[in-house]
Each structure stands twice: as structure tokens, then as C-alpha cells.
Tab-separated table of C-alpha atoms in Angstrom:
chain	number	residue	atom	x	y	z
A	1	UNK	CA	-36.877	21.744	38.926
A	2	UNK	CA	-37.842	18.437	37.358
A	3	UNK	CA	-39.046	15.787	39.790
A	4	UNK	CA	-38.213	12.900	37.479
A	5	UNK	CA	-35.405	10.451	38.355
A	6	UNK	CA	-32.095	11.208	36.670
A	7	UNK	CA	-29.734	8.954	34.728
A	8	UNK	CA	-27.719	8.627	37.924
A	9	UNK	CA	-30.753	7.278	39.734
A	10	UNK	CA	-31.414	4.697	37.041
A	11	UNK	CA	-27.751	3.697	37.111
A	12	UNK	CA	-27.985	3.095	40.846
A	13	UNK	CA	-31.143	1.025	40.376
A	14	UNK	CA	-29.402	-1.021	37.651
A	15	UNK	CA	-26.460	-1.759	39.927
A	16	UNK	CA	-28.851	-2.838	42.695
A	17	UNK	CA	-30.724	-5.111	40.263
A	18	UNK	CA	-27.468	-6.779	39.202
A	19	UNK	CA	-26.259	-7.269	42.764
A	20	UNK	CA	-29.582	-8.765	43.860
A	21	UNK	CA	-29.576	-11.065	40.829
A	22	UNK	CA	-26.051	-12.462	40.979
A	23	UNK	CA	-24.248	-11.629	44.243
A	24	UNK	CA	-21.649	-12.449	45.352
A	25	UNK	CA	-19.908	-10.904	42.358
A	26	UNK	CA	-16.890	-8.763	41.608
A	27	UNK	CA	-16.929	-5.183	40.398
A	28	UNK	CA	-15.679	-6.392	37.017
A	29	UNK	CA	-18.666	-8.688	36.716
A	30	UNK	CA	-20.925	-5.838	37.797
A	31	UNK	CA	-19.510	-3.692	35.012
A	32	UNK	CA	-20.226	-6.504	32.515
A	33	UNK	CA	-23.817	-6.858	33.679
A	34	UNK	CA	-24.698	-3.156	33.823
A	35	UNK	CA	-22.444	-1.938	30.969
A	36	UNK	CA	-21.605	1.080	33.092
A	37	UNK	CA	-18.158	2.593	33.505
A	38	UNK	CA	-15.849	1.508	36.291
A	39	UNK	CA	-16.125	4.923	37.925
A	40	UNK	CA	-19.928	4.899	37.802
A	41	UNK	CA	-20.113	1.397	39.253
A	42	UNK	CA	-17.746	2.330	42.082
A	43	UNK	CA	-19.833	5.380	42.979
A	44	UNK	CA	-23.101	3.465	42.947
A	45	UNK	CA	-21.622	0.620	44.996
A	46	UNK	CA	-20.509	3.137	47.610
A	47	UNK	CA	-24.026	4.609	47.701
A	48	UNK	CA	-25.607	1.172	48.049
A	49	UNK	CA	-23.154	0.287	50.820
A	50	UNK	CA	-24.292	3.401	52.662
A	51	UNK	CA	-27.933	2.378	52.098
A	52	UNK	CA	-27.232	-1.063	53.567
A	53	UNK	CA	-27.796	-3.134	50.424
A	54	UNK	CA	-24.190	-4.037	49.604
A	55	UNK	CA	-21.212	-5.308	51.590
A	56	UNK	CA	-17.696	-6.262	50.526
A	57	UNK	CA	-16.322	-9.623	51.523
A	58	UNK	CA	-13.639	-12.028	50.393
A	59	UNK	CA	-11.083	-11.584	47.623
A	60	UNK	CA	-11.220	-12.804	44.043
A	61	UNK	CA	-8.783	-15.710	43.862
A	62	UNK	CA	-7.937	-15.002	40.214
A	63	UNK	CA	-4.799	-12.867	40.190
A	64	UNK	CA	-4.758	-9.849	37.901
A	65	UNK	CA	-2.580	-6.823	37.640
A	66	UNK	CA	-3.301	-4.105	40.134
A	67	UNK	CA	-5.445	-4.391	43.248
A	68	UNK	CA	-7.222	-7.716	43.713
A	69	UNK	CA	-10.999	-7.414	43.439
A	70	UNK	CA	-13.249	-8.069	46.410
A	71	UNK	CA	-16.646	-9.678	46.162
A	72	UNK	CA	-19.825	-7.674	46.584
A	73	UNK	CA	-22.719	-9.295	48.386
A	74	UNK	CA	-26.136	-8.504	49.858
A	75	UNK	CA	-26.084	-8.480	53.681
A	76	UNK	CA	-28.687	-10.372	55.643
A	77	UNK	CA	-29.725	-7.097	57.274
A	78	UNK	CA	-31.100	-5.935	53.894
A	79	UNK	CA	-34.198	-8.019	54.561
A	80	UNK	CA	-35.824	-11.372	53.956
A	81	UNK	CA	-38.619	-13.086	52.006
A	82	UNK	CA	-41.154	-15.717	53.069
A	83	UNK	CA	-42.498	-18.306	50.633
A	84	UNK	CA	-45.347	-20.526	51.796
A	85	UNK	CA	-46.834	-23.729	50.440
A	86	UNK	CA	-50.177	-24.061	52.225
A	87	UNK	CA	-51.391	-27.490	51.202
A	88	UNK	CA	-54.342	-29.542	52.305
A	89	UNK	CA	-52.068	-32.002	54.126
A	90	UNK	CA	-48.685	-30.303	54.465
A	91	UNK	CA	-47.565	-26.721	54.996
A	92	UNK	CA	-44.053	-25.468	54.310
A	93	UNK	CA	-42.700	-22.051	55.295
A	94	UNK	CA	-39.413	-21.059	53.665
A	95	UNK	CA	-37.401	-17.967	54.623
A	96	UNK	CA	-34.709	-16.608	52.307
A	97	UNK	CA	-32.510	-13.545	52.189
A	98	UNK	CA	-32.795	-11.028	49.354
A	99	UNK	CA	-30.509	-13.176	47.214
A	100	UNK	CA	-32.792	-16.179	47.544
A	101	UNK	CA	-30.442	-18.054	49.868
A	102	UNK	CA	-32.299	-20.150	52.394
A	103	UNK	CA	-32.292	-18.991	55.991
A	104	UNK	CA	-34.579	-21.727	57.280
A	105	UNK	CA	-37.586	-23.816	56.344
A	106	UNK	CA	-40.079	-25.940	58.240
A	107	UNK	CA	-42.541	-28.540	56.957
A	108	UNK	CA	-45.449	-29.411	59.241
A	109	UNK	CA	-48.904	-31.019	58.935
A	110	UNK	CA	-51.484	-28.465	57.876
A	111	UNK	CA	-54.016	-27.243	60.384
A	112	UNK	CA	-57.216	-29.266	60.157
A	113	UNK	CA	-60.737	-28.057	60.725
A	114	UNK	CA	-60.015	-24.384	61.250
A	115	UNK	CA	-61.755	-21.511	59.500
A	116	UNK	CA	-59.778	-18.925	57.554
A	117	UNK	CA	-59.204	-16.635	60.553
A	118	UNK	CA	-57.923	-19.541	62.656
A	119	UNK	CA	-55.712	-20.741	59.816
A	120	UNK	CA	-54.299	-17.240	59.379
A	121	UNK	CA	-53.496	-16.984	63.104
A	122	UNK	CA	-51.780	-20.377	63.032
A	123	UNK	CA	-49.815	-19.423	59.928
A	124	UNK	CA	-48.645	-16.129	61.474
A	125	UNK	CA	-47.182	-18.060	64.406
A	126	UNK	CA	-45.436	-20.471	62.051
A	127	UNK	CA	-43.945	-17.627	60.013
A	128	UNK	CA	-42.717	-15.797	63.109
A	129	UNK	CA	-41.100	-18.963	64.461
A	130	UNK	CA	-39.414	-19.828	61.152
A	131	UNK	CA	-38.182	-16.265	60.639
A	132	UNK	CA	-36.599	-16.039	64.075
A	133	UNK	CA	-33.019	-16.152	62.781
A	134	UNK	CA	-33.652	-13.905	59.755
A	135	UNK	CA	-32.250	-10.380	59.727
A	136	UNK	CA	-33.627	-7.108	58.451
A	137	UNK	CA	-37.223	-6.279	57.507
A	138	UNK	CA	-39.684	-8.792	56.116
A	139	UNK	CA	-40.132	-7.425	52.610
A	140	UNK	CA	-42.579	-9.835	50.954
A	141	UNK	CA	-44.740	-12.876	51.643
A	142	UNK	CA	-46.064	-15.084	48.851
A	143	UNK	CA	-48.387	-17.933	49.813
A	144	UNK	CA	-49.167	-20.701	47.336
A	145	UNK	CA	-52.515	-22.396	47.885
A	146	UNK	CA	-54.069	-25.445	46.251
A	147	UNK	CA	-56.681	-25.045	43.566
A	148	UNK	CA	-58.291	-21.801	42.561
A	149	UNK	CA	-56.636	-19.268	44.842
A	150	UNK	CA	-59.199	-16.513	44.550
A	151	UNK	CA	-61.986	-18.783	45.760
A	152	UNK	CA	-60.387	-20.833	48.512
A	153	UNK	CA	-62.145	-21.111	51.850
A	154	UNK	CA	-60.659	-23.996	53.819
A	155	UNK	CA	-58.218	-25.231	51.183
A	156	UNK	CA	-60.552	-28.203	50.731
A	157	UNK	CA	-61.068	-27.699	47.021
A	158	UNK	CA	-64.766	-28.553	47.296
A	159	UNK	CA	-67.251	-26.860	44.997
A	160	UNK	CA	-68.974	-25.318	48.028
A	161	UNK	CA	-65.770	-23.752	49.324
A	162	UNK	CA	-65.100	-22.152	45.946
A	163	UNK	CA	-68.310	-20.134	46.186
A	164	UNK	CA	-67.003	-18.028	49.083
A	165	UNK	CA	-64.139	-15.694	48.133
A	166	UNK	CA	-62.167	-15.568	51.376
A	167	UNK	CA	-58.644	-15.108	50.061
A	168	UNK	CA	-58.751	-11.474	51.189
A	169	UNK	CA	-59.345	-12.587	54.802
A	170	UNK	CA	-56.141	-14.601	54.800
A	171	UNK	CA	-54.207	-11.939	52.918
A	172	UNK	CA	-55.374	-9.089	55.148
A	173	UNK	CA	-54.748	-11.064	58.340
A	174	UNK	CA	-51.160	-11.822	57.365
A	175	UNK	CA	-50.496	-8.247	56.274
A	176	UNK	CA	-52.000	-6.752	59.435
A	177	UNK	CA	-50.103	-9.031	61.803
A	178	UNK	CA	-46.753	-9.197	60.009
A	179	UNK	CA	-46.661	-5.683	58.515
A	180	UNK	CA	-45.499	-6.913	55.120
A	181	UNK	CA	-47.113	-7.135	51.679
A	182	UNK	CA	-48.760	-10.480	50.913
A	183	UNK	CA	-49.576	-12.059	47.563
A	184	UNK	CA	-51.526	-15.294	47.074
A	185	UNK	CA	-51.095	-17.539	44.060
A	186	UNK	CA	-51.841	-21.119	43.085
A	187	UNK	CA	-49.575	-24.023	43.957
A	188	UNK	CA	-49.363	-24.822	40.241
A	189	UNK	CA	-48.014	-21.349	39.444
A	190	UNK	CA	-45.456	-21.670	42.239
A	191	UNK	CA	-44.365	-25.092	40.966
A	192	UNK	CA	-43.972	-23.735	37.446
A	193	UNK	CA	-41.947	-20.780	38.752
A	194	UNK	CA	-39.498	-23.218	40.285
A	195	UNK	CA	-39.087	-25.032	36.973
A	196	UNK	CA	-38.622	-21.754	35.091
A	197	UNK	CA	-35.988	-20.666	37.607
A	198	UNK	CA	-33.946	-23.793	36.935
A	199	UNK	CA	-34.257	-23.675	33.134
A	200	UNK	CA	-34.064	-20.287	31.395
A	201	UNK	CA	-34.631	-21.902	27.983
A	202	UNK	CA	-38.303	-22.706	28.680
A	203	UNK	CA	-40.613	-20.526	26.614
A	204	UNK	CA	-44.195	-21.765	26.454
A	205	UNK	CA	-45.229	-24.501	28.868
A	206	UNK	CA	-48.090	-25.742	31.007
A	207	UNK	CA	-48.101	-27.549	34.329
A	208	UNK	CA	-50.694	-29.728	36.014
A	209	UNK	CA	-50.571	-30.274	39.769
A	210	UNK	CA	-52.298	-33.582	40.505
A	211	UNK	CA	-52.802	-33.454	44.242
A	212	UNK	CA	-55.760	-32.956	46.595
A	213	UNK	CA	-57.321	-30.899	43.813
A	214	UNK	CA	-56.277	-30.423	40.192
A	215	UNK	CA	-54.427	-27.164	39.555
A	216	UNK	CA	-53.164	-25.716	36.299
A	217	UNK	CA	-50.638	-23.042	35.326
A	218	UNK	CA	-49.046	-21.869	32.104
A	219	UNK	CA	-46.285	-19.596	30.908
A	220	UNK	CA	-45.679	-17.668	27.695
A	221	UNK	CA	-42.204	-16.483	26.774
A	222	UNK	CA	-40.960	-17.659	30.198
A	223	UNK	CA	-43.535	-15.511	32.033
A	224	UNK	CA	-46.321	-16.974	34.179
A	225	UNK	CA	-49.712	-16.301	32.584
A	226	UNK	CA	-52.153	-14.369	34.751
A	227	UNK	CA	-55.906	-14.396	34.258
A	228	UNK	CA	-58.374	-11.530	34.368
A	229	UNK	CA	-60.982	-13.431	36.399
A	230	UNK	CA	-61.010	-16.252	38.991
A	231	UNK	CA	-62.103	-18.680	36.263
A	232	UNK	CA	-58.665	-18.556	34.638
A	233	UNK	CA	-56.969	-21.956	34.815
A	234	UNK	CA	-59.991	-23.794	36.205
A	235	UNK	CA	-59.838	-26.551	33.599
A	236	UNK	CA	-60.588	-29.393	35.981
A	237	UNK	CA	-64.059	-28.256	36.877
A	238	UNK	CA	-65.325	-27.488	33.371
A	239	UNK	CA	-63.618	-29.959	31.010
A	240	UNK	CA	-64.734	-33.563	30.772
A	241	UNK	CA	-62.222	-36.352	31.058
A	242	UNK	CA	-63.615	-38.504	28.268
A	243	UNK	CA	-64.847	-41.096	30.763
A	244	UNK	CA	-68.604	-40.952	31.269
A	245	UNK	CA	-69.628	-37.733	32.995
A	246	UNK	CA	-66.381	-37.431	34.941
A	247	UNK	CA	-64.642	-34.063	34.799
A	248	UNK	CA	-60.859	-33.786	34.728
A	249	UNK	CA	-60.922	-32.925	38.430
A	250	UNK	CA	-62.903	-36.103	39.055
A	251	UNK	CA	-60.041	-38.280	37.799
A	252	UNK	CA	-56.900	-36.145	38.093
A	253	UNK	CA	-57.244	-35.164	41.755
A	254	UNK	CA	-56.623	-37.378	44.762
A	255	UNK	CA	-60.107	-36.917	46.097
A	256	UNK	CA	-61.771	-37.571	42.752
A	257	UNK	CA	-59.650	-40.561	41.772
A	258	UNK	CA	-60.030	-42.136	45.201
A	259	UNK	CA	-63.806	-41.840	44.934
A	260	UNK	CA	-63.738	-43.275	41.398
A	261	UNK	CA	-61.549	-46.203	42.474
A	262	UNK	CA	-63.859	-47.048	45.360
A	263	UNK	CA	-66.839	-46.979	43.002
A	264	UNK	CA	-65.015	-49.611	40.952
A	265	UNK	CA	-64.581	-51.938	43.920
A	266	UNK	CA	-61.142	-50.926	45.171
A	267	UNK	CA	-61.262	-50.342	48.920
A	268	UNK	CA	-58.306	-47.950	49.104
A	269	UNK	CA	-57.476	-46.327	52.406
A	270	UNK	CA	-55.081	-43.922	50.649
A	271	UNK	CA	-54.549	-43.243	46.973
A	272	UNK	CA	-50.904	-44.405	47.156
A	273	UNK	CA	-52.164	-47.958	47.624
A	274	UNK	CA	-53.259	-47.929	43.981
A	275	UNK	CA	-49.645	-48.279	42.840
A	276	UNK	CA	-47.800	-49.410	45.965
A	277	UNK	CA	-49.949	-52.398	46.983
A	278	UNK	CA	-51.463	-55.369	45.107
A	279	UNK	CA	-55.031	-54.698	43.915
A	280	UNK	CA	-57.738	-56.703	42.188
A	281	UNK	CA	-56.478	-56.754	38.604
A	282	UNK	CA	-59.660	-56.015	36.642
A	283	UNK	CA	-60.793	-53.150	38.870
A	284	UNK	CA	-57.330	-51.605	38.937
A	285	UNK	CA	-57.067	-51.861	35.160
A	286	UNK	CA	-60.380	-49.998	34.798
A	287	UNK	CA	-59.172	-47.192	37.092
A	288	UNK	CA	-55.809	-46.903	35.323
A	289	UNK	CA	-57.551	-46.836	31.944
A	290	UNK	CA	-59.810	-43.993	33.089
A	291	UNK	CA	-56.841	-42.101	34.489
A	292	UNK	CA	-54.938	-42.533	31.207
A	293	UNK	CA	-57.899	-41.212	29.237
A	294	UNK	CA	-58.088	-38.179	31.505
A	295	UNK	CA	-54.360	-37.489	31.016
A	296	UNK	CA	-54.827	-37.667	27.251
A	297	UNK	CA	-57.828	-35.333	27.438
A	298	UNK	CA	-55.956	-32.795	29.594
A	299	UNK	CA	-52.846	-32.727	27.420
A	300	UNK	CA	-54.909	-32.683	24.244
A	301	UNK	CA	-56.942	-29.701	25.469
A	302	UNK	CA	-53.900	-27.559	26.215
A	303	UNK	CA	-52.037	-28.761	23.125
A	304	UNK	CA	-54.701	-27.487	20.730
A	305	UNK	CA	-55.445	-24.264	22.631
A	306	UNK	CA	-52.092	-23.116	24.034
A	307	UNK	CA	-49.652	-25.027	21.807
A	308	UNK	CA	-47.030	-25.453	24.560
A	309	UNK	CA	-43.570	-26.799	23.963
A	310	UNK	CA	-43.632	-28.697	27.249
A	311	UNK	CA	-46.240	-30.152	29.584
A	312	UNK	CA	-45.246	-30.929	33.173
A	313	UNK	CA	-46.989	-33.040	35.796
A	314	UNK	CA	-46.294	-32.708	39.526
A	315	UNK	CA	-48.089	-33.764	42.691
A	316	UNK	CA	-48.878	-36.885	44.664
A	317	UNK	CA	-50.375	-38.676	41.647
A	318	UNK	CA	-47.063	-38.407	39.779
A	319	UNK	CA	-46.174	-42.127	40.194
A	320	UNK	CA	-49.372	-43.058	38.363
A	321	UNK	CA	-48.633	-40.513	35.622
A	322	UNK	CA	-45.233	-42.157	35.164
A	323	UNK	CA	-46.954	-45.516	34.741
A	324	UNK	CA	-49.444	-44.415	32.085
A	325	UNK	CA	-47.331	-41.868	30.207
A	326	UNK	CA	-46.066	-44.206	27.449
A	327	UNK	CA	-49.643	-45.167	26.542
A	328	UNK	CA	-50.812	-41.560	26.808
A	329	UNK	CA	-48.079	-40.430	24.404
A	330	UNK	CA	-49.060	-43.171	21.963
A	331	UNK	CA	-52.705	-42.074	21.948
A	332	UNK	CA	-51.823	-38.390	21.627
A	333	UNK	CA	-49.567	-39.145	18.652
A	334	UNK	CA	-52.545	-40.738	16.911
A	335	UNK	CA	-54.778	-37.691	17.308
A	336	UNK	CA	-52.374	-34.727	17.114
A	337	UNK	CA	-49.990	-33.762	14.295
A	338	UNK	CA	-47.321	-33.120	16.935
A	339	UNK	CA	-47.288	-33.513	20.680
A	340	UNK	CA	-45.464	-31.421	23.280
A	341	UNK	CA	-42.721	-32.857	25.414
A	342	UNK	CA	-44.466	-34.424	28.417
A	343	UNK	CA	-42.633	-35.153	31.642
A	344	UNK	CA	-43.157	-35.796	35.330
A	345	UNK	CA	-41.128	-33.471	37.553
A	346	UNK	CA	-39.863	-34.824	40.835
A	347	UNK	CA	-40.460	-32.407	43.710
A	348	UNK	CA	-40.060	-32.295	47.467
A	349	UNK	CA	-43.595	-32.120	48.831
A	350	UNK	CA	-44.191	-28.643	50.205
A	351	UNK	CA	-40.643	-27.361	49.853
A	352	UNK	CA	-40.588	-27.163	46.039
A	353	UNK	CA	-43.799	-25.125	45.971
A	354	UNK	CA	-42.544	-22.882	48.788
A	355	UNK	CA	-39.372	-22.228	46.780
A	356	UNK	CA	-41.445	-21.185	43.798
A	357	UNK	CA	-43.435	-18.860	46.033
A	358	UNK	CA	-40.197	-17.397	47.399
A	359	UNK	CA	-38.934	-16.767	43.841
A	360	UNK	CA	-42.091	-14.769	43.187
A	361	UNK	CA	-41.522	-12.866	46.429
A	362	UNK	CA	-37.948	-12.034	45.481
A	363	UNK	CA	-39.043	-10.621	42.131
A	364	UNK	CA	-41.716	-8.493	43.787
A	365	UNK	CA	-39.345	-7.221	46.479
A	366	UNK	CA	-36.655	-6.388	43.936
A	367	UNK	CA	-39.132	-4.461	41.794
A	368	UNK	CA	-40.449	-2.604	44.849
A	369	UNK	CA	-36.919	-1.667	45.970
A	370	UNK	CA	-36.138	-0.332	42.519
A	371	UNK	CA	-39.324	1.725	42.417
A	372	UNK	CA	-38.833	3.078	45.932
A	373	UNK	CA	-35.301	4.123	45.016
A	374	UNK	CA	-36.576	6.103	42.032
A	375	UNK	CA	-39.551	7.419	43.973
A	376	UNK	CA	-37.200	8.772	46.633
A	377	UNK	CA	-35.728	11.086	44.008
A	378	UNK	CA	-39.179	12.333	43.069
A	379	UNK	CA	-40.011	13.038	46.708
A	380	UNK	CA	-36.684	14.734	47.389
A	381	UNK	CA	-37.049	17.048	44.395
A	382	UNK	CA	-40.651	17.913	45.202
A	383	UNK	CA	-39.732	19.297	48.644
């Protein structure tokens, strides 16, 4: 007897995919999405109801001949997802159900001064507290971290911390304590996922996160690009800004720009003072000019190598990007035959990144559920 899944198994997986993607939905809509017969859809819905992945609720208000159609939905008991934005200053934990609907989120100051093990222990407690009202099993955790994820030690973004690959300590600690699969990715990738979720027309794009450290992400054909090595996306540490010996990270990160501004005579307590408070005109103009040059260098580098349709900027330095963008576009138009659409995306600090992480978690959980459903057939037939 063959141990391969049958057409019936794939039909069931297709119905589950459609329900997870668009619930609540009617059976008629399910038939449209799966292109299966009414009888097949009804059978697979009944099977998924028995498995605990589908419930019926409500009635379609649109009157048609015959029996009125009920809505199919995913119950909370089917499980939940955790998306995390673990920033240098702020941490957000977001819990959603398997349809991506928020159960709860919290935003708190990030733990300061702790090593990776201490941070992991603190994060476990935060996840448990936030997930208290969630139902069903925890099916996936995705944590978005600043900078180069594979080489983060204390989320500080310093060159020294990048030398010690400790991501596995955090990942293993969360998995061991919470008994759920964990994936780590960059905050830039999570931010870009959120943008892609809201706009299905985006094909090729890049995103710069200008925050404590400079992060970069890109997508091709609406899919987040993944690198083979930890060096992938580390533009800020290797590309020069066009201003002296300053790298992109030295001018497009909070830490770097604050240090540069102070070297130019601006005694800034926080970087926000650069645009929110009066400053000595000549010194401020020099800092803004350097920042503009760095923006032009960053966009120019990705424009000639990746040829994106769109370039997005997010992060705490976004107000300054807004200020210099007209001049940056003018300079880019002088040096490039065509320039991508450049925009600053408004985000809720912490929450927007956590949502992007949760979207990644939902995709992973959905894929795992589909595979486990097909694998169950293989196991059953091998007995």
C-alpha cells in the first residue's frame, strides 16, 4: 500500500489553508477559493470541525434560495502565535490567534544590562503573562531583533557584540521553556513583512530601519530575501556614507548620528532634540548635510545593485529622513537614470515590528499544520 498522501488529503489541506487565510467565510467562498466541489468542501469542513480547526458561527445576511449559509471560522482553541519585537529600548509581545487576530499585546521598556540567559528568562515571563488569555497550544514564536540577528549578544549593536554568535542561546532557551518552535529574524525583515501584508502589489523593495542600529531588508517578487551567511544585509558596517571615513551605520543609526552630532558641537541629550529643539544653526546644518549624503549613498547602493521599485525608511530617525528626502531625491535624480519610489513609513514603535513577526509566525504555523496533516497519512499507512 502506498504511503503517499492521497488527493483527498491534499483537498483537506487546501480547505484548511483557505480557512486560515480568510476566515470567517462562507462555504460558497470556500468553494471559490479552493475550486473544489460543494460535496468535497462539505466533507472536508466536517473533518476539520472534528479536528478542532473549524467552527460554524453566524448566518450570511445575504438571502439566497435554499438554506442560508453559515460562516466558518477558526476557533481560539486551535492555537495561538507570539510575535516579539525585542528592541534596545522597547520590547513588544503580541499574541494572535491562528487567523492573525490580536488576543493581547504589551509594550514595556527592554531589560537593561542583562546577559542573553537573563534576557531569555525575562522574555519567557513576559510571553507567559501576555499569553494568559490565549487558548489552545502555542504553535510558533518569531522574535525580531535589531541589527544582524545571527550575531546579536546584548542587542547593543556594537561591533564587539557581533563577534559572539549567541542567537542560539536565546532561541534554545525560549524553545525549552515554552515548548514551541522559535525563529529569530531582523527587525527590518519584520517591518517589511508588515508592509507586504498591507500591500499585495509590492514586488521588489528594500527597507532601512534607522534606529539604535541600522538594519536592512529586501524582498523579491513579494518574498523576503534570505541570505546564506550572517553577512547578508549588513550594509551599514561595510559601506561608506560618502562623508569622510564614516560608514552608513555611523550616520544612519541613532548611536552613530548622536556621536557625529556631538563631535560637531551639538550637545544632544537624545537624538530627537536634533529636530524637536532649536540648535546652533551651522553645526546642525553640517549634521543634516552629512545625514542627507548618507541617505543618498544608501539608496544609490541598493538602486544600482537590487533595482527595487520602492525604498522604505522606518525607525526613530524617520522625522529627519522626512526633512531631507526632497534634497536626497534631487541628488539621486542627478546621478541615476531613474530612482525608486522613496517613502517614510509611519509605524507604532514596537507594535508594528511585532505584527510583522507574528505574520511570519502565522505563515510558519500554517505550513507546519499542512505538512503534519499530510504526514499523518504517511504514518497511518505505514502502520
